[in-house]
């Protein structure tokens, strides 16, 4: 099975809480690309994430539509927690060996530079490039894992800045549908708390990786594609300890744990720490 835009869209939608549709095509040099767009909206007003599968490389590019000015400007006004998550996800991409090319208003810059937030954003260029990859070498499942990993990371960075509006009809129940970009000129995204949690989940996994922090298990590697992305996200900071207005930092407050370790963590209240879980384990 070659990388398929529909299954990529499904996976990124599930990870981020924003519904995407997928298409595919080829660059002039023959490189194949998969492209995701928020579902159900005029493409010009939103954006695409294009994942180019090159020779031993994957590039994921943020491509705003021709009429996405308001959305881009709103991204430049993201709150401090969104900015912090954006920086942390991009730093994790660099730590994982990628080059991050970022330009605001046409000027190449660095996500760590606070000056990027000082002027209104008229344009945003962002490409995450990971070279030196073993890809297109005949293992389609491994290829798809890499494509999903880098596309979800790019999506997590972009989503950190998207203007999220908490749905006023939020009932506290799990939402049946994905969040969507509303039509019209207002650049905002309606979500409920569940979707915001998923955005945090996507960011936490982009930052920490898809393996268990307590036992290093990667479910997708152990069980194959059926278990890809099967990892739980544990709140290190207990919800009961912090006030209702507390803004979760996906880097320090959330930790990926496999279902086993997560279950063991909650055998005590307050839960066992990741370090305690590591110490508990017996050599097998
Ligand atoms: Zn574990
Ligand atoms: Zn937990």
XYZ file of N, CA and C and ligand atoms in Angstrom:
854
model
N 0.849 -1.203 0.000
C 0.000 0.000 0.000
C 0.879 1.244 0.000
N 0.700 2.098 -0.982
C 1.476 3.341 -0.990
C 0.741 4.377 -0.138
N 1.479 5.368 0.344
C 0.861 6.360 1.222
C -0.395 6.960 0.579
N -1.448 6.961 1.344
C -2.754 7.295 0.798
C -3.282 8.558 1.491
N -3.711 9.558 0.718
C -4.126 10.826 1.321
C -5.337 10.685 2.244
N -6.221 9.727 1.932
C -7.396 9.581 2.789
C -7.031 9.032 4.161
N -6.140 8.055 4.195
C -5.789 7.536 5.522
C -4.934 8.543 6.291
N -4.140 9.341 5.568
C -3.385 10.394 6.255
C -4.353 11.427 6.862
N -5.368 11.820 6.082
C -6.350 12.789 6.576
C -7.070 12.247 7.807
N -7.403 10.967 7.755
C -8.114 10.337 8.869
C -7.258 10.385 10.135
N -5.993 10.030 9.964
C -5.091 9.985 11.114
C -4.862 11.377 11.703
N -4.584 12.362 10.840
C -4.304 13.712 11.347
C -5.572 14.317 11.957
N -6.732 14.027 11.381
C -7.993 14.505 11.961
C -8.182 13.922 13.360
N -7.917 12.625 13.486
C -8.089 11.972 14.783
C -7.114 12.522 15.810
N -5.899 12.835 15.371
C -4.889 13.323 16.314
C -5.141 14.761 16.743
N -5.672 15.576 15.841
C -5.739 17.008 16.123
C -7.132 17.501 16.473
N -8.175 16.731 16.129
C -9.527 17.189 16.398
C -10.077 18.117 15.337
N -9.284 18.448 14.336
C -9.772 19.272 13.233
C -9.921 18.352 12.018
N -11.108 18.390 11.395
C -11.357 17.456 10.281
C -10.640 17.921 9.015
N -9.855 17.040 8.436
C -9.129 17.348 7.203
C -9.596 16.428 6.072
N -9.485 16.937 4.843
C -9.628 16.066 3.676
C -8.270 15.986 2.989
N -8.028 14.905 2.297
C -6.718 14.690 1.684
C -6.781 14.578 0.176
N -5.793 15.150 -0.500
C -5.632 14.964 -1.944
C -4.165 14.622 -2.200
N -3.847 14.321 -3.443
C -2.458 14.002 -3.748
C -2.095 14.523 -5.130
N -0.800 14.606 -5.389
C -0.331 15.056 -6.692
C 1.166 14.856 -6.789
N 1.740 15.423 -7.854
C 3.190 15.313 -8.045
C 3.789 16.666 -8.363
N 4.990 16.899 -7.805
C 5.754 18.094 -8.138
C 6.322 17.960 -9.554
N 6.832 19.076 -10.089
C 7.412 19.029 -11.435
C 8.606 18.079 -11.492
N 9.292 17.881 -10.345
C 10.433 16.957 -10.348
C 10.004 15.503 -10.107
N 8.695 15.283 -10.062
C 8.205 13.911 -9.912
C 7.946 13.493 -8.478
N 8.338 14.315 -7.499
C 8.082 13.942 -6.100
C 6.586 13.926 -5.832
N 6.176 12.910 -5.142
C 4.771 12.794 -4.806
C 4.460 13.661 -3.600
N 3.264 14.249 -3.553
C 2.848 14.948 -2.335
C 1.440 14.557 -1.950
N 1.191 14.671 -0.651
C -0.144 14.489 -0.094
C -0.513 15.825 0.524
N -1.740 16.245 0.338
C -2.124 17.562 0.857
C -3.404 17.448 1.684
N -3.380 18.086 2.844
C -4.542 18.081 3.732
C -5.111 19.491 3.837
N -6.451 19.589 3.824
C -7.127 20.874 4.045
C -8.244 20.681 5.055
N -8.511 21.721 5.859
C -9.669 21.624 6.757
C -10.926 21.343 5.924
N -11.710 20.374 6.353
C -12.857 19.911 5.559
C -13.986 20.933 5.573
N -14.676 21.016 4.462
C -15.947 21.737 4.413
C -15.855 23.244 4.346
N -14.734 23.770 3.886
C -14.582 25.222 3.835
C -13.962 25.643 2.524
N -14.249 26.894 2.092
C -13.628 27.358 0.857
C -12.115 27.320 1.020
N -11.404 26.547 0.202
C -9.966 26.347 0.419
C -9.194 27.656 0.449
N -9.645 28.653 -0.326
C -8.902 29.911 -0.386
C -8.812 30.620 0.952
N -9.802 30.392 1.825
C -9.820 31.124 3.101
C -9.080 30.397 4.204
N -8.705 29.183 3.926
C -8.012 28.443 4.986
C -6.579 28.116 4.550
N -6.183 26.894 4.688
C -4.787 26.567 4.407
C -4.692 25.104 4.018
N -3.545 24.758 3.508
C -3.257 23.349 3.252
C -1.946 23.003 3.926
N -1.811 21.751 4.278
C -0.523 21.203 4.710
C -0.094 20.228 3.630
N 0.990 20.561 2.935
C 1.454 19.693 1.854
C 2.683 18.920 2.308
N 2.578 17.620 2.271
C 3.681 16.743 2.665
C 4.303 16.175 1.398
N 5.505 16.629 1.084
C 6.196 16.203 -0.129
C 7.124 15.044 0.230
N 6.964 13.934 -0.500
C 7.789 12.763 -0.240
C 8.896 12.744 -1.287
N 10.073 13.191 -0.904
C 11.182 13.286 -1.845
C 12.124 12.112 -1.699
N 13.281 12.247 -2.287
C 14.277 11.195 -2.175
C 14.924 11.289 -0.804
N 14.666 10.328 0.046
C 15.172 10.281 1.422
C 14.783 11.504 2.230
N 13.613 12.122 1.887
C 13.237 13.285 2.673
C 11.726 13.485 2.678
N 11.282 14.168 3.706
C 9.885 14.577 3.793
C 9.889 16.069 4.105
N 9.150 16.837 3.327
C 8.966 18.261 3.615
C 7.481 18.490 3.874
N 7.162 19.154 4.961
C 5.764 19.518 5.204
C 5.668 21.040 5.173
N 4.817 21.507 4.286
C 4.736 22.941 4.020
C 3.346 23.462 4.387
N 3.320 24.578 5.103
C 2.073 25.289 5.394
C 1.772 26.194 4.208
N 0.595 26.027 3.594
C 0.253 26.811 2.403
C -1.066 27.526 2.631
N -1.005 28.796 3.034
C -2.260 29.519 3.229
C -2.956 29.762 1.895
N -4.293 29.811 1.897
C -5.044 30.117 0.679
C -4.870 31.579 0.291
N -5.321 31.903 -0.924
C -5.152 33.283 -1.412
C -5.961 34.296 -0.603
N -6.988 33.834 0.074
C -7.832 34.759 0.839
C -7.754 34.443 2.329
N -6.621 33.958 2.757
C -6.475 33.536 4.158
C -5.819 34.613 5.015
N -5.824 35.851 4.528
C -5.171 36.942 5.263
C -5.629 37.070 6.704
N -6.951 36.970 6.895
C -7.463 37.132 8.265
C -7.009 36.008 9.176
N -6.984 34.814 8.608
C -6.561 33.666 9.412
C -5.085 33.820 9.821
N -4.261 34.229 8.864
C -2.832 34.398 9.146
C -2.629 35.506 10.183
N -3.379 36.588 10.031
C -3.244 37.683 10.998
C -3.646 37.207 12.399
N -4.726 36.423 12.451
C -5.175 35.904 13.747
C -4.125 34.961 14.347
N -3.425 34.210 13.505
C -2.370 33.317 14.014
C -1.258 34.133 14.670
N -0.974 35.294 14.112
C 0.054 36.170 14.685
C -0.366 36.791 16.014
N -1.676 36.710 16.301
C -2.178 37.245 17.578
C -2.449 36.124 18.580
N -1.938 34.949 18.318
C -2.184 33.820 19.232
C -1.754 34.179 20.658
N -2.441 33.597 21.635
C -2.101 33.918 23.033
C -0.773 33.236 23.430
N -0.311 33.579 24.636
C 1.011 33.121 25.055
C 1.099 31.588 25.098
N 0.020 30.933 25.500
C 0.106 29.466 25.570
C 0.233 28.876 24.168
N -0.471 29.477 23.193
C -0.340 29.016 21.809
C 1.065 29.250 21.283
N 1.627 30.412 21.589
C 2.990 30.723 21.126
C 4.004 29.761 21.734
N 3.814 29.506 23.020
C 4.717 28.604 23.734
C 4.658 27.195 23.119
N 3.445 26.746 22.800
C 3.290 25.422 22.185
C 3.907 25.396 20.795
N 3.686 26.465 20.026
C 4.266 26.589 18.681
C 5.790 26.452 18.756
N 6.398 27.206 19.670
C 7.861 27.137 19.850
C 8.299 25.737 20.256
N 7.573 25.154 21.202
C 7.984 23.841 21.730
C 7.868 22.756 20.655
N 6.815 22.800 19.841
C 6.657 21.792 18.788
C 7.768 21.951 17.755
N 8.061 23.191 17.364
C 9.111 23.396 16.360
C 10.490 23.032 16.918
N 10.704 23.303 18.206
C 11.977 22.900 18.821
C 12.106 21.380 18.819
N 10.988 20.686 19.084
C 11.011 19.210 19.058
C 11.296 18.702 17.644
N 10.767 19.396 16.634
C 11.047 19.008 15.241
C 12.543 19.140 14.962
N 13.136 20.235 15.425
C 14.577 20.412 15.214
C 15.363 19.354 15.963
N 14.940 19.065 17.206
C 15.627 18.024 17.985
C 15.549 16.672 17.283
N 14.469 16.466 16.512
C 14.308 15.194 15.796
C 14.980 15.247 14.426
N 15.790 16.263 14.206
C 16.620 16.282 13.004
C 16.082 17.074 11.835
N 15.024 17.851 12.038
C 14.441 18.605 10.920
C 14.989 20.026 10.860
N 14.943 20.586 9.663
C 15.170 22.025 9.498
C 13.805 22.691 9.520
N 13.715 23.776 10.263
C 12.464 24.522 10.311
C 12.694 25.846 9.608
N 12.021 26.047 8.481
C 12.131 27.313 7.753
C 10.883 28.134 8.043
N 11.086 29.256 8.722
C 9.963 30.100 9.124
C 10.206 31.510 8.607
N 9.201 32.099 7.988
C 9.295 33.505 7.588
C 7.973 34.185 7.902
N 8.058 35.334 8.532
C 6.877 36.130 8.839
C 6.985 37.417 8.033
N 5.943 37.751 7.309
C 5.926 38.933 6.433
C 7.132 38.929 5.489
N 7.476 37.746 5.031
C 8.537 37.620 4.038
C 9.945 37.639 4.589
N 10.080 37.784 5.919
C 11.424 37.855 6.504
C 11.723 36.555 7.245
N 12.787 35.896 6.836
C 13.170 34.640 7.480
C 13.496 34.911 8.946
N 12.992 34.058 9.815
C 13.171 34.302 11.239
C 13.236 32.983 11.987
N 13.296 33.083 13.295
C 13.487 31.956 14.171
C 12.299 31.937 15.138
N 11.697 30.762 15.344
C 10.527 30.726 16.234
C 10.822 31.208 17.659
N 12.106 31.146 18.061
C 12.447 31.580 19.427
C 12.500 33.100 19.544
N 12.518 33.792 18.408
C 12.670 35.245 18.423
C 11.325 35.913 18.733
N 11.232 36.571 19.886
C 9.973 37.187 20.287
C 9.518 38.289 19.335
N 10.459 38.813 18.557
C 10.113 39.918 17.642
C 9.089 39.485 16.591
N 8.973 38.171 16.350
C 8.021 37.750 15.316
C 6.587 38.109 15.682
N 6.329 38.332 16.966
C 4.942 38.610 17.388
C 4.656 40.109 17.429
N 5.649 40.922 17.130
C 5.467 42.367 17.387
C 4.666 43.069 16.294
N 4.769 42.612 15.054
C 4.018 43.289 13.987
C 2.888 42.389 13.504
N 1.783 42.974 12.987
C 0.703 42.128 12.454
C 1.212 41.222 11.333
N 0.741 40.000 11.337
C 1.185 39.039 10.323
C 0.396 39.243 9.032
N 1.117 39.516 7.960
C 0.492 39.575 6.636
C 0.762 38.303 5.855
N 1.885 37.670 6.155
C 2.153 36.384 5.505
C 2.940 35.487 6.454
N 2.761 34.207 6.262
C 3.468 33.216 7.069
C 3.948 32.096 6.151
N 5.242 31.863 6.154
C 5.806 30.714 5.452
C 6.397 29.786 6.495
N 6.019 28.536 6.416
C 6.559 27.559 7.363
C 6.746 26.232 6.639
N 7.964 25.748 6.645
C 8.229 24.419 6.078
C 9.117 23.650 7.047
N 8.712 22.432 7.320
C 9.504 21.541 8.170
C 10.115 20.498 7.248
N 11.437 20.459 7.194
C 12.119 19.554 6.266
C 12.943 18.534 7.034
N 12.659 17.265 6.772
C 13.444 16.212 7.409
C 14.129 15.415 6.310
N 15.439 15.519 6.257
C 16.203 14.781 5.260
C 16.850 13.549 5.880
N 17.679 12.862 5.115
C 18.417 11.696 5.578
C 17.493 10.627 6.144
N 16.340 10.478 5.528
C 15.372 9.501 6.011
C 15.450 8.237 5.164
N 15.229 7.113 5.812
C 15.039 5.888 5.037
C 13.581 5.862 4.608
N 13.313 6.315 3.390
C 11.930 6.328 2.904
C 11.935 5.926 1.440
N 10.802 5.411 0.964
C 10.716 4.922 -0.419
C 11.683 3.765 -0.658
N 11.881 2.940 0.378
C 12.788 1.809 0.215
C 12.022 0.496 0.260
N 10.727 0.567 0.034
C 9.932 -0.645 -0.112
C 9.104 -1.030 1.103
N 9.315 -0.386 2.256
C 8.500 -0.694 3.425
C 7.400 0.375 3.550
N 6.244 0.083 2.964
C 5.173 1.079 2.890
C 4.651 1.470 4.269
N 4.608 0.504 5.189
C 4.115 0.833 6.531
C 5.057 1.795 7.233
N 6.357 1.548 7.093
C 7.341 2.437 7.723
C 7.270 3.822 7.075
N 7.097 3.868 5.747
C 6.959 5.156 5.065
C 5.763 5.930 5.619
N 4.646 5.214 5.743
C 3.431 5.885 6.208
C 3.607 6.398 7.629
N 4.323 5.641 8.465
C 4.565 6.104 9.842
C 5.330 7.423 9.843
N 6.342 7.510 8.982
C 7.136 8.747 8.911
C 6.292 9.914 8.388
N 5.499 9.622 7.361
C 4.660 10.672 6.775
C 3.657 11.179 7.809
N 3.033 10.249 8.522
C 2.063 10.642 9.548
C 2.743 11.440 10.652
N 3.899 10.945 11.081
C 4.607 11.600 12.180
C 4.907 13.061 11.856
N 5.477 13.297 10.670
C 5.887 14.665 10.332
C 4.698 15.552 9.990
N 3.654 14.951 9.412
C 2.471 15.769 9.100
C 1.740 16.155 10.386
N 1.645 15.213 11.334
C 0.995 15.539 12.607
C 1.805 16.601 13.352
N 3.134 16.502 13.305
C 3.957 17.523 13.973
C 3.699 18.904 13.377
N 3.687 18.985 12.030
C 3.432 20.280 11.390
C 2.034 20.782 11.747
N 1.057 19.860 11.737
C -0.314 20.248 12.080
C -0.385 20.759 13.513
N 0.352 20.115 14.421
C 0.328 20.536 15.824
C 0.903 21.945 15.975
N 1.953 22.259 15.201
C 2.534 23.607 15.263
C 1.538 24.636 14.755
N 0.907 24.343 13.625
C -0.050 25.291 13.032
C -1.273 25.447 13.938
N -1.783 24.316 14.432
C -2.978 24.374 15.267
C -2.757 25.145 16.565
N -1.522 25.159 17.033
C -1.243 25.897 18.267
C -1.573 27.376 18.101
N -1.474 27.867 16.877
C -1.711 29.293 16.636
C -3.109 29.597 16.117
N -3.838 28.580 15.685
C -5.152 28.863 15.111
C -6.071 29.436 16.176
N -6.881 30.411 15.793
C -7.784 31.028 16.767
C -8.901 30.081 17.143
N -8.840 29.566 18.349
C -9.861 28.638 18.817
C -10.917 29.385 19.606
N -12.158 29.135 19.294
C -13.263 29.708 20.056
C -13.935 28.543 20.765
N -14.079 28.682 22.077
C -14.771 27.607 22.781
C -16.266 27.701 22.473
N -16.779 26.602 21.981
C -18.183 26.520 21.598
C -19.069 26.828 22.804
N -19.968 27.803 22.668
C -20.795 28.207 23.810
C -21.837 27.144 24.145
N -22.113 26.256 23.210
C -23.097 25.208 23.488
C -22.443 23.961 24.057
N -21.234 24.132 24.491
C -20.501 22.995 25.027
C -21.278 22.338 26.160
N -21.444 21.051 26.070
C -22.260 20.360 27.065
C -21.404 19.559 28.030
N -20.113 19.493 27.742
C -19.271 18.672 28.596
C -19.209 17.237 28.129
N -20.017 16.904 27.138
C -19.971 15.551 26.611
C -18.984 15.481 25.454
N -18.622 14.275 25.143
C -17.690 14.100 24.032
C -18.384 14.497 22.727
N -17.732 15.356 21.964
C -18.339 15.842 20.733
C -18.422 14.730 19.687
N -19.551 14.652 18.990
C -19.679 13.607 17.984
C -18.860 13.908 16.725
N -18.586 15.169 16.495
C -17.953 15.557 15.241
C -16.651 16.285 15.474
N -15.923 16.420 14.399
C -14.704 17.196 14.472
C -15.032 18.683 14.495
N -14.089 19.459 15.008
C -14.231 20.906 14.954
C -14.157 21.336 13.497
N -14.687 22.488 13.216
C -14.628 22.968 11.838
C -14.330 24.439 11.788
N -13.883 24.881 10.646
C -13.707 26.312 10.428
C -15.034 26.852 9.942
N -15.589 27.857 10.620
C -16.880 28.378 10.180
C -16.738 29.111 8.843
N -17.813 29.145 8.097
C -17.772 29.868 6.839
C -17.844 31.363 7.114
N -17.608 32.134 6.076
C -17.688 33.584 6.231
C -16.320 34.160 6.481
N -16.291 35.420 6.869
C -15.024 36.120 6.918
C -14.354 36.021 8.276
N -15.113 35.630 9.322
C -14.516 35.573 10.649
C -13.491 34.454 10.705
N -12.257 34.834 10.983
C -11.211 33.817 11.044
C -11.157 33.255 12.451
N -11.891 32.218 12.676
C -11.824 31.577 13.980
C -12.284 30.139 13.821
N -12.014 29.360 14.822
C -12.378 27.953 14.753
C -13.184 27.610 15.992
N -14.372 27.104 15.772
C -15.197 26.695 16.903
C -14.743 25.334 17.395
N -14.531 25.253 18.653
C -14.173 23.963 19.220
C -14.862 23.833 20.570
N -14.902 22.663 21.095
C -15.297 22.518 22.484
C -14.063 22.036 23.251
N -14.247 21.836 24.538
C -13.072 21.527 25.354
C -12.419 20.222 24.926
N -13.232 19.297 24.489
C -12.704 18.015 24.038
C -11.739 18.211 22.868
N -12.121 19.076 21.928
C -11.248 19.322 20.782
C -9.978 20.029 21.238
N -10.136 20.937 22.203
C -8.942 21.628 22.683
C -7.997 20.632 23.359
N -8.579 19.666 24.052
C -7.755 18.607 24.636
C -7.002 17.843 23.549
N -7.694 17.619 22.428
C -7.014 16.884 21.367
C -5.898 17.706 20.742
N -6.110 19.023 20.679
C -5.025 19.871 20.188
C -3.827 19.746 21.133
N -4.121 19.757 22.430
C -3.040 19.591 23.406
C -2.382 18.227 23.279
N -3.203 17.213 23.012
C -2.665 15.867 22.832
C -1.713 15.839 21.632
N -2.157 16.422 20.513
C -1.316 16.439 19.310
C -0.009 17.158 19.592
N -0.097 18.275 20.333
C 1.119 19.033 20.641
C 2.020 18.223 21.569
N 1.425 17.584 22.595
C 2.226 16.805 23.547
C 2.965 15.681 22.832
N 2.273 15.013 21.886
C 2.910 13.897 21.189
C 3.951 14.404 20.198
N 3.674 15.575 19.592
C 4.680 16.153 18.696
C 5.947 16.492 19.481
N 5.756 16.946 20.719
C 6.897 17.346 21.542
C 7.609 16.125 22.134
N 6.832 15.196 22.683
C 7.451 14.088 23.428
C 7.684 12.825 22.598
N 6.957 12.687 21.489
C 7.065 11.466 20.689
C 5.969 10.476 21.042
N 5.853 9.417 20.229
C 4.744 8.466 20.356
C 5.126 7.239 21.150
N 6.112 7.366 22.019
C 6.469 6.202 22.822
C 6.214 6.512 24.288
N 6.095 5.463 25.073
C 5.795 5.604 26.499
C 7.000 6.187 27.229
N 6.765 7.236 27.993
C 7.853 7.890 28.714
C 8.330 7.056 29.904
N 7.519 6.073 30.307
C 7.890 5.274 31.467
C 8.561 3.956 31.094
N 8.230 3.389 29.919
C 8.838 2.098 29.561
C 9.373 2.065 28.127
N 9.290 3.202 27.415
C 9.834 3.345 26.057
C 9.085 2.544 24.992
N 7.965 1.927 25.349
C 7.229 1.132 24.362
C 6.606 2.041 23.300
N 6.803 1.638 22.023
C 6.114 2.275 20.913
C 5.126 1.247 20.375
N 3.853 1.479 20.638
C 2.833 0.479 20.301
C 2.814 0.175 18.805
N 3.001 1.211 17.989
C 2.993 1.009 16.540
C 4.136 0.114 16.085
N 5.288 0.234 16.768
C 6.426 -0.613 16.405
C 6.212 -2.046 16.873
N 5.623 -2.182 18.073
C 5.424 -3.517 18.635
C 4.336 -4.284 17.907
N 3.189 -3.597 17.607
C 2.025 -4.305 17.068
C 1.749 -4.023 15.599
N 2.490 -3.092 14.993
C 2.246 -2.777 13.584
C 1.190 -1.700 13.403
N 0.776 -1.507 12.148
C -0.089 -0.365 11.804
C -1.383 -0.299 12.615
N -1.927 -1.438 13.029
C -3.193 -1.412 13.773
C -3.054 -0.612 15.067
N -1.840 -0.538 15.592
C -1.635 0.150 16.868
C -0.933 1.501 16.697
N -0.756 1.934 15.446
C -0.048 3.200 15.221
C -0.782 4.336 15.926
N -0.052 5.113 16.670
C -0.653 6.265 17.347
C -1.405 5.904 18.606
N -1.385 4.613 18.967
C -2.103 4.202 20.177
C -1.223 4.496 21.392
N -1.464 5.609 21.977
C -0.686 6.019 23.147
C -1.606 6.947 23.948
N -1.507 6.879 25.258
C -2.382 7.722 26.074
C -1.611 8.928 26.569
N -2.335 9.995 26.846
C -1.678 11.206 27.318
C -2.127 11.463 28.756
N -1.157 11.439 29.644
C -1.420 11.549 31.072
C -1.186 12.986 31.537
N -2.101 13.501 32.351
C -1.938 14.837 32.916
C -1.025 14.745 34.132
N 0.206 15.195 33.991
C 1.147 15.172 35.111
C 0.669 16.127 36.193
N 0.205 17.281 35.751
C -0.358 18.255 36.680
C -1.812 17.866 36.912
N -2.125 17.507 38.157
C -3.467 17.039 38.445
C -4.493 18.154 38.246
N -5.545 17.832 37.522
C -6.583 18.814 37.233
C -7.157 19.379 38.537
N -7.201 18.535 39.578
C -7.768 18.982 40.851
C -6.861 19.973 41.584
N -5.555 19.978 41.231
C -4.611 20.854 41.930
C -4.601 22.267 41.367
N -5.082 22.411 40.160
C -4.987 23.716 39.510
C -6.376 24.281 39.295
N -6.439 25.593 39.207
C -7.727 26.262 39.057
C -8.322 26.015 37.682
N -9.592 26.396 37.529
C -10.282 26.156 36.266
C -9.679 26.964 35.102
N -9.059 28.107 35.406
C -8.513 28.919 34.333
C -7.116 28.499 33.896
N -6.600 27.444 34.519
C -5.231 27.015 34.240
C -5.066 26.614 32.775
N -4.005 27.111 32.158
C -3.745 26.751 30.761
C -2.672 25.677 30.719
N -3.040 24.565 30.115
C -2.135 23.414 30.081
C -0.959 23.677 29.155
N 0.240 23.379 29.644
C 1.441 23.445 28.812
C 1.741 22.008 28.366
N 1.548 21.722 27.073
C 1.697 20.322 26.627
C 3.085 19.753 26.880
N 4.084 20.629 27.035
C 5.440 20.134 27.239
C 5.645 19.632 28.666
N 5.192 20.417 29.647
C 5.484 20.040 31.032
C 4.302 19.379 31.736
N 3.077 19.608 31.271
C 1.906 19.092 31.984
C 1.388 17.766 31.434
N 1.796 17.424 30.213
C 1.257 16.213 29.587
C 2.388 15.256 29.235
N 2.139 13.974 29.423
C 3.184 12.972 29.201
C 2.577 11.743 28.526
N 3.150 11.290 27.406
C 2.624 10.069 26.784
C 2.972 8.823 27.601
N 1.970 8.004 27.856
C 2.178 6.728 28.548
C 1.442 5.630 27.778
N 2.012 4.438 27.750
C 1.310 3.309 27.139
C 0.149 2.929 28.076
N -0.837 2.199 27.542
C -2.002 1.857 28.382
C -1.619 1.140 29.682
N -0.598 0.281 29.647
C -0.176 -0.410 30.877
C 0.353 0.564 31.913
N 1.348 1.345 31.517
C 1.961 2.271 32.471
C 0.935 3.283 32.970
N 0.040 3.695 32.064
C -0.963 4.676 32.482
C -1.875 4.081 33.561
N -2.253 2.832 33.351
C -3.108 2.176 34.347
C -2.383 2.058 35.695
N -1.092 1.688 35.641
C -0.324 1.558 36.883
C -0.183 2.926 37.565
N 0.051 3.969 36.776
C 0.209 5.320 37.352
C -0.988 5.680 38.217
N -2.179 5.279 37.767
C -3.398 5.651 38.490
C -3.798 4.640 39.555
N -2.914 3.708 39.879
C -3.197 2.813 41.003
C -3.026 3.538 42.331
N -2.463 4.733 42.281
C -2.311 5.530 43.494
C -2.876 6.917 43.228
N -3.323 7.565 44.273
C -3.774 8.939 44.131
C -3.052 9.787 45.195
N -2.286 10.809 44.836
C -2.006 11.222 43.457
C -1.212 10.149 42.695
N -1.262 10.186 41.374
C -0.648 9.128 40.579
C 0.858 9.023 40.787
N 1.401 7.850 40.494
C 2.853 7.673 40.475
C 3.458 8.559 39.396
N 4.641 9.075 39.683
C 5.322 9.898 38.683
C 5.968 9.001 37.635
N 6.371 9.627 36.536
C 7.033 8.871 35.472
C 8.330 8.241 36.003
N 9.061 8.986 36.838
C 10.292 8.435 37.416
C 9.989 7.225 38.306
N 8.944 7.337 39.113
C 8.568 6.200 39.969
C 8.190 4.989 39.125
N 7.448 5.242 38.035
C 7.072 4.126 37.155
C 8.302 3.455 36.563
N 9.283 4.261 36.207
C 10.525 3.700 35.641
C 11.225 2.817 36.671
N 11.269 3.322 37.921
C 11.978 2.581 38.961
C 11.289 1.273 39.332
N 9.944 1.260 39.193
C 9.174 0.080 39.572
C 9.443 -1.125 38.688
N 9.785 -0.862 37.428
C 9.812 -1.947 36.455
C 10.947 -2.921 36.714
N 10.620 -4.192 36.570
C 11.614 -5.239 36.742
C 12.150 -5.622 35.376
N 13.399 -5.962 35.335
C 13.933 -6.407 34.033
C 13.191 -7.666 33.584
N 12.827 -7.732 32.302
C 12.050 -8.896 31.853
C 12.989 -9.963 31.308
Zn 4.738 2.117 29.269
Zn -3.486 9.860 33.610
